Amino acid sequence: MFGKIISYEIDSNKINIKFEDKIGSIEIITPDIINIFSSFRYEDHFSRAIEDLKTIECNFDIKRENDYLEVVTDKLIVKIYDNFKVDFYNKDLELLCGDYRGERKPLVRCEYNLASIEDHKVEESTDELNIQVIKKLKGDEKFYGLGDKTGYLNKRGYEYEMWNTDEPMPHVESFKALYKSIPFFIALTENNTFGIFFDNNFKTHFDMGKENEEYYYFGSNDGNLDYYFINGNNMMDVVGGYTYLTGKTPLPQMWTLGYQQSRWSYYPESRVKEIAEGFRKNDIPCDVIHLDIDYMEKYKVFTWDKEKFSDPNKFLSDFKDDGFKVVTIIDPGVKKEKGYDIYEEGMRNRYFATDKDGITYVNKVWPGDAVYPDFSNSKARTWWAENQKIMMDAGVSGIWNDMNEPASFNGPLPDDVQFNNEGRGGDHTEIHNIYGHLMSKATYEGIKKITNKRPFVITRACYAGSQKYSTVWTGDNQSFWEHLRMSIPMLCNLGLSGFSFSGVDVGGFSADCTKELLSRWVQVGCFSTLFRNHSSMPTRDQEPWAFDEQTLNINRKYIKLRYKLIPYLYDTLWQGETTGLPVMRPLVLHYSNDKNVHEINDEFLFGENILVSPVVEQGKRTKEVYLPNGVWIDYWTKEEIIGGKSILREAPLDLCPMYIKKGSIIPNYPEQRYIGDKQIKELTFDVYPGEAEYIHYVDDGETFEYKDGKYNLYQFNMTENEDKLNIEIKTPYLEYENKYDTFKIILNNLDINKVKFNNMDVEYKENNKSIQVIIPAIQGILSIKKK
Ligand code: MIG
């Protein structure tokens, strides 16, 4: 397609290469990130994922060899051959990622009679694509990422499509597409790791070595050839590189980390209050109740059904005083109804998508005949952003965007539905995968401007980069054990794809939950950033108290554990704003040198220090737990276990196996009914002696003032030897007015003689296997003499 290399020219960080038949370019974004580009539709990237391509000025050399061009950065050697074949090497001349030179060899299937096999169809291979990059498989590659795809953690051997899909059938591992399109994956080989981000928002295909053992490929029939090779010393670097391009999950308001209760739908007002009372009565912390589509008048967005909620402002403000926030759902579909202001305004200003003749396009969703806001029109986005004021003024605290694949009841939107496409014009094939992305961006920007607080937006459909604007959930799962099991690899892969703030419907959306399933689900849900129990309209109740006393107790135990861990979670999110690392992490992210963890699907890390190995099978009361190298402490018994092996852990129904890495400092909150219930003047640190560095971060938990420096940092440095444990506490930065008075330090598994803080003896309490000391929250050295 490209032909032979003719010549090249350097244009700052970019090298434009003239091939016989086409121009290609390679751009050095950073010494580790290289962009490969050729225009098939647009001259520019026209990226929706990367809003600010931060190209770093860096040194590179280029020379022409016999049959290739060689580009050398501080980290990589890139060789470009005829036909725009590209090979990436590290500085040791090891091939990291090479283009495959042969033709694709589609799968050979045995011949079959179409009629007889109708019910047993297998997927046909994807034909040759206009834009297609075929990469060599070296051997043992594992692939991770790709967003919310079903199945297991490692995507090797499967094929996927990026086409945002609302699929009402139970999600199973053969699905090629779901609600989200994140065309990014990480490859892990014996010695190396790298990532590839194919920034193309048309329908794209990814074959991770299914068609053939010799190669994997990705491609599309439209858009540009535009991908980034992201190098890294380890998987963490690669996630860092990918989020350097597409953005990091920003720090949310702290209350969004509390427990959230939802159902389709809680109404009227009295029912919502009854649910809230249920939490108080049963001594279960809760921060948010969600209102699903029935709060609206005839499903008209930005309206209230006054029969169900007679005075939303009063209701929401009283509710807030009681410590409950309300999040309301907003779908994109705007009811086609004369006199409905949102519809009329949108029509007047031509804010809706049209058919190819310019007539407003109509399909059916919840309100009946509905029109689709054109979020690819910046004016329509501003209008949508301003509409958020209606909800914010009423006292709503967050917005939940659903149905934005976009979904439709009258068959899919035709390909030729027309959009503004930022003034360039474009059809549904181009906008489909970014519709949810642009909707959540508009929602985020509106809420930010109106409230000046960190917006809480939840979206179902999205594209790469939406993590900057929105939290995500994995859509309509079912109350199946299989879906509890699958939630772990799905959330882990979403995390590797940049989405740190994500979750699934705890208890399952469709189908009826059981008490055992809910008991186990809450043990996983309490470790996902978005912790929301949600269920579909006709299903049986699944609030924490909907079953028996035991189920209630288990819910209480894990929801309280979650609230205890909020400062640790918040610290992890704060760090993630710099590193891009997610909260829920597959073990392979930190322990990729240990082959045993490459395919662990039923275990994960919550931040770096807590390993969670939940039970995800009915009836199981033991769990095989793999502990990677190092020493791990059983959270419940404080038993120390040497890692690098599997153990069998007793796991009665109320116990989720959890392990803390030796050398951990974990901040804990006291019990609260909701976040902000108490002014926290004493912070507890749950310490697992060893070597550790930890930074605890504090800000107002709501606004953007932290960006102007209004925050506090408490830094801990722990060192240990035979007879001493030292914790050096520093306060390198204290610019936020609310400061702690004291720290309560819990030292686990220590037999001690004496505790001193800044050389003064301090009293300590012994409690079981732990020691407790309370010290002022100031700089100093806590030194503990062991027995
Ligand atoms: O067609 O608003 O995934 O969470 O409860 C169903 C009703 C529409 C799908 C969402 C689900 C929500 C439901 N919605």
PDB file of C-alpha atoms and ligand atoms in Angstrom, residues 166 179 262-265 292-294 329 331 366 400 402-403 407 409 460 473-477 505 509 532 534-537, ligand 1:
ATOM      1  CA  ASP A 166     -25.813  -2.046  24.725  1.00  0.00           C
ATOM      2  CA  TYR A 179     -20.461  -0.427  26.053  1.00  0.00           C
ATOM      3  CA  SER A 262     -29.514   2.331  43.624  1.00  0.00           C
ATOM      4  CA  ARG A 263     -32.329   0.515  41.933  1.00  0.00           C
ATOM      5  CA  TRP A 264     -34.523   1.010  38.921  1.00  0.00           C
ATOM      6  CA  SER A 265     -36.255   2.939  40.470  1.00  0.00           C
ATOM      7  CA  ASP A 292     -33.281   6.095  37.987  1.00  0.00           C
ATOM      8  CA  ILE A 293     -35.501   7.180  35.062  1.00  0.00           C
ATOM      9  CA  ASP A 294     -38.810   7.249  36.928  1.00  0.00           C
ATOM     10  CA  ILE A 329     -29.871   9.578  35.750  1.00  0.00           C
ATOM     11  CA  ASP A 331     -30.161   9.846  29.197  1.00  0.00           C
ATOM     12  CA  TRP A 366     -37.695   5.598  27.162  1.00  0.00           C
ATOM     13  CA  TRP A 400     -25.430   9.364  35.841  1.00  0.00           C
ATOM     14  CA  ASP A 402     -26.931   6.040  30.577  1.00  0.00           C
ATOM     15  CA  MET A 403     -27.998   4.836  27.111  1.00  0.00           C
ATOM     16  CA  ALA A 407     -28.889   2.934  22.558  1.00  0.00           C
ATOM     17  CA  PHE A 409     -35.333   0.760  20.636  1.00  0.00           C
ATOM     18  CA  ARG A 460     -21.977   3.749  30.566  1.00  0.00           C
ATOM     19  CA  TRP A 473     -19.775   1.201  35.511  1.00  0.00           C
ATOM     20  CA  THR A 474     -19.935  -1.976  33.474  1.00  0.00           C
ATOM     21  CA  GLY A 475     -23.629  -1.768  32.578  1.00  0.00           C
ATOM     22  CA  ASP A 476     -26.236  -4.450  32.818  1.00  0.00           C
ATOM     23  CA  ASN A 477     -24.648  -7.434  34.457  1.00  0.00           C
ATOM     24  CA  ASP A 505     -23.608  -3.206  39.846  1.00  0.00           C
ATOM     25  CA  PHE A 509     -28.531  -5.811  37.759  1.00  0.00           C
ATOM     26  CA  ARG A 532     -22.826   0.844  44.156  1.00  0.00           C
ATOM     27  CA  HIS A 534     -27.978  -1.494  41.743  1.00  0.00           C
ATOM     28  CA  SER A 535     -30.698  -3.721  40.353  1.00  0.00           C
ATOM     29  CA  SER A 536     -33.213  -3.814  37.579  1.00  0.00           C
ATOM     30  CA  MET A 537     -36.883  -3.010  37.829  1.00  0.00           C
TER      31      MET A 537
HETATM   32  O1  MIG B   1     -32.855   0.088  29.111  1.00  0.00           O
HETATM   33  O2  MIG B   1     -32.595   3.389  33.343  1.00  0.00           O
HETATM   34  O3  MIG B   1     -27.710   0.097  32.405  1.00  0.00           O
HETATM   35  O4  MIG B   1     -28.441   0.733  35.017  1.00  0.00           O
HETATM   36  O5  MIG B   1     -31.178   1.027  35.562  1.00  0.00           O
HETATM   37  C1  MIG B   1     -32.469   0.071  30.436  1.00  0.00           C
HETATM   38  C2  MIG B   1     -32.893   2.038  33.465  1.00  0.00           C
HETATM   39  C3  MIG B   1     -32.008   1.441  30.815  1.00  0.00           C
HETATM   40  C4  MIG B   1     -29.901   0.643  31.657  1.00  0.00           C
HETATM   41  C5  MIG B   1     -28.845   0.873  32.696  1.00  0.00           C
HETATM   42  C6  MIG B   1     -29.419   0.537  34.036  1.00  0.00           C
HETATM   43  C7  MIG B   1     -30.627   1.381  34.314  1.00  0.00           C
HETATM   44  C8  MIG B   1     -31.681   1.167  33.216  1.00  0.00           C
HETATM   45  N1  MIG B   1     -31.076   1.460  31.907  1.00  0.00           N
END
